[in-house]
PDB file of C-alpha atoms in Angstrom:
ATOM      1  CA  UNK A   1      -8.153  13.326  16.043  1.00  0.00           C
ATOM      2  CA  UNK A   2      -9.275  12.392  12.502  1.00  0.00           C
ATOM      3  CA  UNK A   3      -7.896  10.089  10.414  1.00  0.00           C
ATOM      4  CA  UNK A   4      -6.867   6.668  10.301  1.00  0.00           C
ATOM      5  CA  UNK A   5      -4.947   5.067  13.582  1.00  0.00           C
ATOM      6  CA  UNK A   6      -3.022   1.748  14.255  1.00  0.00           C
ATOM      7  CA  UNK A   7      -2.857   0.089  17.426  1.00  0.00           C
ATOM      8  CA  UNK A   8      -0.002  -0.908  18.573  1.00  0.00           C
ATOM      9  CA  UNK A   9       2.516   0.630  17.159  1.00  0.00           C
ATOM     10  CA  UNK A  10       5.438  -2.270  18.164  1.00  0.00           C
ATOM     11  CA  UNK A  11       4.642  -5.196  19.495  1.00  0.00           C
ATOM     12  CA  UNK A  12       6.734  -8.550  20.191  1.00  0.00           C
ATOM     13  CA  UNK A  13       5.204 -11.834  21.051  1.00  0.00           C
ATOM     14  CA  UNK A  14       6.078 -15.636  21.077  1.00  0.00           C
ATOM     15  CA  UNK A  15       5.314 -18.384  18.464  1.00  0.00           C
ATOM     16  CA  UNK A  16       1.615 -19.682  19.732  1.00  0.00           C
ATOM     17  CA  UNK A  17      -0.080 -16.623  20.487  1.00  0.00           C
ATOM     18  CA  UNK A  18      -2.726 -15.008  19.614  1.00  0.00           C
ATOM     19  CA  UNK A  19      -2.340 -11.465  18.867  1.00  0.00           C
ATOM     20  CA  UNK A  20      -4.463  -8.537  17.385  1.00  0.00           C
ATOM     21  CA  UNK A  21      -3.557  -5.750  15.489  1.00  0.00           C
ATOM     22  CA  UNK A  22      -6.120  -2.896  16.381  1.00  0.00           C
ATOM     23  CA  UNK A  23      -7.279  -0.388  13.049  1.00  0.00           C
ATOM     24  CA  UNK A  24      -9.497   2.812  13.530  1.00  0.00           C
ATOM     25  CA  UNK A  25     -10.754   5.589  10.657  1.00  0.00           C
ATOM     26  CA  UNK A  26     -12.749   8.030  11.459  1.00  0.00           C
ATOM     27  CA  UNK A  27     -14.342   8.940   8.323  1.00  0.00           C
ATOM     28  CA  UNK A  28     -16.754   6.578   7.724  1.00  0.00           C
ATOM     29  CA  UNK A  29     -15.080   5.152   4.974  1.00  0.00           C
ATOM     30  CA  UNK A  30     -16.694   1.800   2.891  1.00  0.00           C
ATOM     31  CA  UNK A  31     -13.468  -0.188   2.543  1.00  0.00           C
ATOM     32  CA  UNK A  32     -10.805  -1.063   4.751  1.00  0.00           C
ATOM     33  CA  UNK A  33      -7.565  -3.059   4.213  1.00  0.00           C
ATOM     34  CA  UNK A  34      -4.701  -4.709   5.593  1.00  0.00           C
ATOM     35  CA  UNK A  35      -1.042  -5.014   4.192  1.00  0.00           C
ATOM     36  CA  UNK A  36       1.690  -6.779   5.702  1.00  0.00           C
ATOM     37  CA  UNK A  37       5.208  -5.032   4.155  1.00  0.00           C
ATOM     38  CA  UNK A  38       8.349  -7.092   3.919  1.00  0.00           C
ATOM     39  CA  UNK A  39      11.865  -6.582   2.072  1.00  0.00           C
ATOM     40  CA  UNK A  40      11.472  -7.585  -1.152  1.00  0.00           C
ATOM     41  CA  UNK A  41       7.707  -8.388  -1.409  1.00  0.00           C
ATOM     42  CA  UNK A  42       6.307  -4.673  -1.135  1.00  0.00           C
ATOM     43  CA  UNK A  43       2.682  -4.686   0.324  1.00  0.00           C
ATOM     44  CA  UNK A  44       1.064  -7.546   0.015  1.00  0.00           C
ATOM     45  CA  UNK A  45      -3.040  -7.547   0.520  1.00  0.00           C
ATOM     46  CA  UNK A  46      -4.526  -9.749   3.796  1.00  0.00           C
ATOM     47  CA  UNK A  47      -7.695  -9.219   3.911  1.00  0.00           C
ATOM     48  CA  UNK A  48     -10.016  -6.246   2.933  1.00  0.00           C
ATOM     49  CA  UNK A  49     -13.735  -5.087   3.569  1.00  0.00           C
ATOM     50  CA  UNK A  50     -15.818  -3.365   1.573  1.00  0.00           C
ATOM     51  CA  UNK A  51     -18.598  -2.434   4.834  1.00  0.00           C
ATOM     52  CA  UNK A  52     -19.434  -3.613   8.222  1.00  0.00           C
ATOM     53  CA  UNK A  53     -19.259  -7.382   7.571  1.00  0.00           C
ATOM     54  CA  UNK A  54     -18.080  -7.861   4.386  1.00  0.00           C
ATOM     55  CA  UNK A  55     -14.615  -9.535   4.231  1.00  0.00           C
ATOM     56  CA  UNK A  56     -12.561 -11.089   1.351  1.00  0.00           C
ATOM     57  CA  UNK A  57      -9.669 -12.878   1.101  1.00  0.00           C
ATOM     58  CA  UNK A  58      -6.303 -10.916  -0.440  1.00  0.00           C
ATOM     59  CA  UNK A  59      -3.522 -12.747  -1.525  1.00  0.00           C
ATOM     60  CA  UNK A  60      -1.978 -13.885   1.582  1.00  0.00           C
ATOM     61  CA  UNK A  61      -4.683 -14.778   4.269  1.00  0.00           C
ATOM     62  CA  UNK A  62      -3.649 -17.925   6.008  1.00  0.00           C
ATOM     63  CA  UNK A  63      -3.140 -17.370   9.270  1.00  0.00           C
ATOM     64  CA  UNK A  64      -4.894 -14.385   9.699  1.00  0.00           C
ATOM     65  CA  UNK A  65      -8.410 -13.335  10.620  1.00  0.00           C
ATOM     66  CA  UNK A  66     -10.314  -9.976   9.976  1.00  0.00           C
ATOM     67  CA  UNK A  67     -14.052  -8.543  11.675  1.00  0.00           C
ATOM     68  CA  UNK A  68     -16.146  -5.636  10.753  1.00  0.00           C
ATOM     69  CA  UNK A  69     -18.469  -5.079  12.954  1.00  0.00           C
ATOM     70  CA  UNK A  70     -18.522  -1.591  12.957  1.00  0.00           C
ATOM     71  CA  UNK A  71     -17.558   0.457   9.790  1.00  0.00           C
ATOM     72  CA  UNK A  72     -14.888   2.470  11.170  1.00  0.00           C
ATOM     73  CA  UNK A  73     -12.873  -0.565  13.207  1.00  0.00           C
ATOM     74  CA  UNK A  74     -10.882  -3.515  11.383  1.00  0.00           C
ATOM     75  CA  UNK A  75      -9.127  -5.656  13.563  1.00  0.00           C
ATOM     76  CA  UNK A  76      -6.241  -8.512  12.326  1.00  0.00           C
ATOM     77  CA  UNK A  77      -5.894 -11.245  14.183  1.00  0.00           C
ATOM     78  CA  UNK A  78      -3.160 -13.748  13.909  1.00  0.00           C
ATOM     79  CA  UNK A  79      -4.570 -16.675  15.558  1.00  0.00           C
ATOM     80  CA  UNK A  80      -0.707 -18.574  16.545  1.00  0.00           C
ATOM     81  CA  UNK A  81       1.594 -16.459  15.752  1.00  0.00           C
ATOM     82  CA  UNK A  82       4.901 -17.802  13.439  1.00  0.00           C
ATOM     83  CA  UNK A  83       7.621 -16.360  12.941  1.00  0.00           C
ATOM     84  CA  UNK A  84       6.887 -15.614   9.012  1.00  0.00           C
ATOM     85  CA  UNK A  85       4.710 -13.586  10.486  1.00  0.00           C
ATOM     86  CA  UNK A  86       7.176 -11.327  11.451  1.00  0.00           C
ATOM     87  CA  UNK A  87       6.497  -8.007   9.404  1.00  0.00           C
ATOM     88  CA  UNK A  88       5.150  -4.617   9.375  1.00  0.00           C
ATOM     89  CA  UNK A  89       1.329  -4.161   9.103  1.00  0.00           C
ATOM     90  CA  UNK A  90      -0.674  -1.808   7.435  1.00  0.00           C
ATOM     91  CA  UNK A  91      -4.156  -0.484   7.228  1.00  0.00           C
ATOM     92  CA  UNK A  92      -5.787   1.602   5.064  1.00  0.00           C
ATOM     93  CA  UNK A  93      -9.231   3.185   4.338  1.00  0.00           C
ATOM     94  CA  UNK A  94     -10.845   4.295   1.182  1.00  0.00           C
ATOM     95  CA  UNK A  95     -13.934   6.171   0.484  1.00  0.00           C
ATOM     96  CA  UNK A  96     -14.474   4.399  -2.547  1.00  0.00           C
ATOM     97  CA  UNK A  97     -15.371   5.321  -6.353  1.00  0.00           C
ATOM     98  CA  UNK A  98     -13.284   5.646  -8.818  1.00  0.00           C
ATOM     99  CA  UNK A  99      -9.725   6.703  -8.548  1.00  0.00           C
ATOM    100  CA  UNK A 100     -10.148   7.679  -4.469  1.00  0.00           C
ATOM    101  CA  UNK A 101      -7.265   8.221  -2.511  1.00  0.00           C
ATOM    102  CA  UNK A 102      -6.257   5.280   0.043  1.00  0.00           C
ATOM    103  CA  UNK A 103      -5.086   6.643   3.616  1.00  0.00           C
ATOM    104  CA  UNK A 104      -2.698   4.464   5.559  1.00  0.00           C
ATOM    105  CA  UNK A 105      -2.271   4.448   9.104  1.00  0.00           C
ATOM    106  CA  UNK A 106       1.224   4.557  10.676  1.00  0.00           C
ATOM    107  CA  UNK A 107       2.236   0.504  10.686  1.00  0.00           C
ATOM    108  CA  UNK A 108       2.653  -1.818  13.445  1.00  0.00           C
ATOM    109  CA  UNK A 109       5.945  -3.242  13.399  1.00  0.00           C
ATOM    110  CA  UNK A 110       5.453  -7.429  15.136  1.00  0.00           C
ATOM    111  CA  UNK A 111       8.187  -9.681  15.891  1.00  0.00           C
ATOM    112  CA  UNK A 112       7.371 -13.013  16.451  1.00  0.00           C
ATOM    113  CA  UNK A 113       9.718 -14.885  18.448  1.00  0.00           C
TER     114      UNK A 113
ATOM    115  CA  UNK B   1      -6.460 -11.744 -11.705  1.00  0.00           C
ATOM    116  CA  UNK B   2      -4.834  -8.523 -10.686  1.00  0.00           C
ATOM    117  CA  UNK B   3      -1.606  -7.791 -10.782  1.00  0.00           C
ATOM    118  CA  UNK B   4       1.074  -5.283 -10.344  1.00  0.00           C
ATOM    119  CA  UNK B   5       5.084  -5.521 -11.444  1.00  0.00           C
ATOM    120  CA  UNK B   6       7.735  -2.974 -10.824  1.00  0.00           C
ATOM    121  CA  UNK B   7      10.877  -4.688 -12.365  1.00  0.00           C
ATOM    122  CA  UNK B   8      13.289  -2.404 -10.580  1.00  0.00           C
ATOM    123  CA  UNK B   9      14.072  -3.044  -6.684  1.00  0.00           C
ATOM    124  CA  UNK B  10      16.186  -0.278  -6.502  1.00  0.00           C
ATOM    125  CA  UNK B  11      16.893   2.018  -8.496  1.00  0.00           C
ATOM    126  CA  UNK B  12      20.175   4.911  -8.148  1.00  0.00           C
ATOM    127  CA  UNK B  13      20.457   8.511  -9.919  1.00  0.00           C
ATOM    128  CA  UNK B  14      22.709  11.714  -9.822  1.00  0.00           C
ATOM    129  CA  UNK B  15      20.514  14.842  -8.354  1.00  0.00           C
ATOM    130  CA  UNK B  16      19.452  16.484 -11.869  1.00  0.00           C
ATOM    131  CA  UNK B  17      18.997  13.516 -13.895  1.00  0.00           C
ATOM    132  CA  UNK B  18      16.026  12.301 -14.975  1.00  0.00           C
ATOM    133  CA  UNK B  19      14.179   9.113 -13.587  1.00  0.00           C
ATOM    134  CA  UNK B  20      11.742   6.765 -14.471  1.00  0.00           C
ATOM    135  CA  UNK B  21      10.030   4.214 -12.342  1.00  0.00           C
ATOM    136  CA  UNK B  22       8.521   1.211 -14.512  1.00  0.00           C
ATOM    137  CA  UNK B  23       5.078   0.141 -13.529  1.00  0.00           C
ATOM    138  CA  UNK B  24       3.503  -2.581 -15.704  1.00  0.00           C
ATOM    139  CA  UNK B  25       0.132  -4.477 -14.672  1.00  0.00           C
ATOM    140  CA  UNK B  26      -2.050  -7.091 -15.660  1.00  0.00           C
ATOM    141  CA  UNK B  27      -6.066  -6.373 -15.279  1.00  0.00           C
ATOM    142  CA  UNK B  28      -9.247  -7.502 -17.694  1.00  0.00           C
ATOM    143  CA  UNK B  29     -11.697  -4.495 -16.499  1.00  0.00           C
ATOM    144  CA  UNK B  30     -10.990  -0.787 -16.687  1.00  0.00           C
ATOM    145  CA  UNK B  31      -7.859  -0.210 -14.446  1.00  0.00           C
ATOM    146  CA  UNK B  32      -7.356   2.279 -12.028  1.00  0.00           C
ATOM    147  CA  UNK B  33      -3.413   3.487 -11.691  1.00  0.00           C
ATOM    148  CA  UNK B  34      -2.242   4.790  -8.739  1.00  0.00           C
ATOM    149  CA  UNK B  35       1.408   5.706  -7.442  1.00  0.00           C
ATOM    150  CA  UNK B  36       2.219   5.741  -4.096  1.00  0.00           C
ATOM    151  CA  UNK B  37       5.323   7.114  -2.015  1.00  0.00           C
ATOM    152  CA  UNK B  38       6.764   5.959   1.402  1.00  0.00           C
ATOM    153  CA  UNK B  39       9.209   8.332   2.458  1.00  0.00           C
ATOM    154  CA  UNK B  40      11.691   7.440   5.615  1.00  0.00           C
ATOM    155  CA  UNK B  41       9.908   6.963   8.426  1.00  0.00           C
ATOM    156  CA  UNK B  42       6.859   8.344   6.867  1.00  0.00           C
ATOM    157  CA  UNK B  43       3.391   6.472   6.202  1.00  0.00           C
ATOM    158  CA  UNK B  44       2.541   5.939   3.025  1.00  0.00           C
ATOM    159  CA  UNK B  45       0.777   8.336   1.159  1.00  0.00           C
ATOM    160  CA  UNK B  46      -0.802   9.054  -2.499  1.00  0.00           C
ATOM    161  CA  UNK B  47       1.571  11.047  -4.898  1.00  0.00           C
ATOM    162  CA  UNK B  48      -0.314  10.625  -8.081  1.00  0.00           C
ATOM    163  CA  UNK B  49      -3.675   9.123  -9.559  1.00  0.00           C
ATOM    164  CA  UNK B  50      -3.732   8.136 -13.506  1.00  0.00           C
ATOM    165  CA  UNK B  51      -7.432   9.770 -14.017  1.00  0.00           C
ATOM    166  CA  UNK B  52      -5.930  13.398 -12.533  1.00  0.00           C
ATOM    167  CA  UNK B  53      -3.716  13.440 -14.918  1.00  0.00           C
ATOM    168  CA  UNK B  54      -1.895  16.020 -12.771  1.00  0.00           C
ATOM    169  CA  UNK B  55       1.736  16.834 -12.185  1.00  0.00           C
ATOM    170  CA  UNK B  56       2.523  16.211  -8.351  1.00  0.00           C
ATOM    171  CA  UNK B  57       6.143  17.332  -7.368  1.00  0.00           C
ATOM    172  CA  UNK B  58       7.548  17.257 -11.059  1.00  0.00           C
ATOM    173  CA  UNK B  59       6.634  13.954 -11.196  1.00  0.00           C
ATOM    174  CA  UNK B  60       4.317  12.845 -14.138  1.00  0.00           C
ATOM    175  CA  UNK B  61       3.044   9.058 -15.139  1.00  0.00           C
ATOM    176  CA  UNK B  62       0.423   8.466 -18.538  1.00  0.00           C
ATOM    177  CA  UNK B  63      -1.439   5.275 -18.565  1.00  0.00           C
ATOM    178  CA  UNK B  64      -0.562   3.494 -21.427  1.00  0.00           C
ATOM    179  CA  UNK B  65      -3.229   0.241 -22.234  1.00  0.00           C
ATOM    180  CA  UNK B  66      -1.771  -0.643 -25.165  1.00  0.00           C
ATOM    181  CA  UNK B  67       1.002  -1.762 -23.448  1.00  0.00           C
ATOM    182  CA  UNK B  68      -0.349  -1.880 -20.051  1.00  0.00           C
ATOM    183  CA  UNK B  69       2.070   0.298 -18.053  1.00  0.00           C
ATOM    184  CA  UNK B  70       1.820   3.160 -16.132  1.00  0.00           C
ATOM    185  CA  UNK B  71       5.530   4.539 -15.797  1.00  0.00           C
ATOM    186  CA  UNK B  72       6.516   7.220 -13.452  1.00  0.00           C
ATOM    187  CA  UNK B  73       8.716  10.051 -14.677  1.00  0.00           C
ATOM    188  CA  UNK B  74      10.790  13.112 -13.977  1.00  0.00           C
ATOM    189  CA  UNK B  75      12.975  14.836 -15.727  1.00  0.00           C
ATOM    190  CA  UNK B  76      15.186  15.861 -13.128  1.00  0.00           C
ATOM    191  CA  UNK B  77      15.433  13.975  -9.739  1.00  0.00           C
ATOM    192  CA  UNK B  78      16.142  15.815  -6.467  1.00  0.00           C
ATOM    193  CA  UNK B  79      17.898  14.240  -3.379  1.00  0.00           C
ATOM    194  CA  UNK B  80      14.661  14.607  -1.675  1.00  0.00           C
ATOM    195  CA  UNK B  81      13.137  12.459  -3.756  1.00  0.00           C
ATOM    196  CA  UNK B  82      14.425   9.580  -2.552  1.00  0.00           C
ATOM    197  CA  UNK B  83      12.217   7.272  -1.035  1.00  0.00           C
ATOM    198  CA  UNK B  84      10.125   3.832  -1.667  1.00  0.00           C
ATOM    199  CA  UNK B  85       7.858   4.269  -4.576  1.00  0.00           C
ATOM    200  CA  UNK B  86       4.936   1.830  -4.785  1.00  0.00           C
ATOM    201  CA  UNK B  87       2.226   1.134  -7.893  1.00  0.00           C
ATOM    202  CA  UNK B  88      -1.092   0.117  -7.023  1.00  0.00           C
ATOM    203  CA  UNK B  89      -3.941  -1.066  -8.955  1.00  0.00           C
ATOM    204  CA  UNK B  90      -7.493  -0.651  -8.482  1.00  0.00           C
ATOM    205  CA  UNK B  91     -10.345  -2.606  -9.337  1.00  0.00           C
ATOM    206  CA  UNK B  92     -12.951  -5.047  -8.287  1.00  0.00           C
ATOM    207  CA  UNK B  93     -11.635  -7.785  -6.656  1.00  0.00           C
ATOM    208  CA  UNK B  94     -14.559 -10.495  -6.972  1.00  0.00           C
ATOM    209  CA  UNK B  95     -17.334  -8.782  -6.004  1.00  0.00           C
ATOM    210  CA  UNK B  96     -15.616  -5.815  -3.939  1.00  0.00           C
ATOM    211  CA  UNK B  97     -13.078  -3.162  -4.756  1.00  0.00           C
ATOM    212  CA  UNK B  98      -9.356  -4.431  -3.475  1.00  0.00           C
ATOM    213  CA  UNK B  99      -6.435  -2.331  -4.237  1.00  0.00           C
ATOM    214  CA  UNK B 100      -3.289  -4.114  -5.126  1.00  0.00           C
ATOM    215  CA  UNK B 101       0.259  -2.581  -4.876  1.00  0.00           C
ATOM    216  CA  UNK B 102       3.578  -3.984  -6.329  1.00  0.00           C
ATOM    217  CA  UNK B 103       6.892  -4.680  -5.172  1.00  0.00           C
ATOM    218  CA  UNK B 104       8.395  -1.545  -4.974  1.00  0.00           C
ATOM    219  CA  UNK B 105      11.155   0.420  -6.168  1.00  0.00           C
ATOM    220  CA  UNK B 106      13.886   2.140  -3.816  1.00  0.00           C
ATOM    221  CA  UNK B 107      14.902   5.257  -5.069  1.00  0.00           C
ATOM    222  CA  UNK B 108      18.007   7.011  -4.046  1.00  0.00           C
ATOM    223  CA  UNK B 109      19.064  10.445  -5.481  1.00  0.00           C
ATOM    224  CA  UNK B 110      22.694  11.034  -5.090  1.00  0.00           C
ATOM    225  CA  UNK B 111      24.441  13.916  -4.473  1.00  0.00           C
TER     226      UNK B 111
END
């Protein structure tokens, strides 16, 4: 199906692990993104990508890592997982240009305990 | 630096009243304004962009540089518009195009 998928969609793991949280699009699209929602911070930016490996830095990146090898996959990685890291994850896809429409996949929801 | 505020966490109306969602930001270039909704259970999805300058589900927002908002109005809420309303900015990020989103607003219509 087109469109933009996360992978999983729940997922609970202990403090220490490693864990990655899978993103697919299917339209090609230049930039990629990852949000992390919790109560009372709204979406906050992890990393994004503006191609197949090009990565920057959002606002809260410790802890995380991104790749981009391909253009249509953008994995997060939380190499040990804390328990701040507890949260609901997002990824999104724009085409790009000006005013373009983001698409957001459905969330993956990871407890860390 | 880019940066998005929505002073109102939550915000509560009577079905038929009129609502407004404040969205202020903070950007040197030329900004790109977008609102998002999150209904329950829902991904999130795009509900209006500033350069459409279209009317999506009653609701309206204008950007206003001058004082660098980009409110979200309607002038009279329904109970299914209740539902997580996010602004987001747009712009280049360094070198690359990063879209930043505020804190939210909860919006519940009443009954």
């Amino acid at each position: 199906d087109a469109g933009i998928t996360q992978s999983p969609r729940y997922k609970i793991t202990e403090t220490g692990r490693q864990v990655t949280l899978m993103c697919h699009q299917t339209w090609s699209h230049s930039y990629m993104f990852w949000y992390r929602q919790d109560l009372g911070h709204g979406l906050r930016l992890i990393y994004y990508s503006a191609a197949a490996d090009i990565t920057d830095k959002g606002e809260v990146p410790d802890g995380y890592v991104v790749s981009r090898s391909k253009t249509e996959n953008f994995p997060l990685t939380l190499e040990s997982a804390t328990r701040s890291q507890t949260s609901v994850y997002f990824c999104a896809s724009i085409r790009g240009g000006v005013g373009t429409e983001a698409f957001f996949g459905q969330g993956t929801r990871l407890t860390v305990v | 630096a880019q940066r998005v505020t929505q002073p109102e966490k939550l915000l509560s109306v009577f079905k038929g009243a009129p609502v407004e969602l404040k969205c202020n930001y903070s950007y040197s270039g030329s900004p790109e304004l977008f609102w998002y909704v999150q209904y329950s259970r829902q991904r999130l999805q795009l509900l209006l962009r500033h350069i459409s300058r279209e009317s999506i589900k009653g609701f309206t927002a204008d950007l206003n540089k001058g004082e660098t908002s980009f409110h979200l109005k309607k002038p009279f809420a329904q109970e299914e518009d209740s539902a997580m309303y996010y602004c987001a900015l747009g712009g280049s990020g360094g070198s690359n195009y990063k879209l930043t989103f505020g804190k939210g607003t909860l919006l519940t219509v009443n009954p």
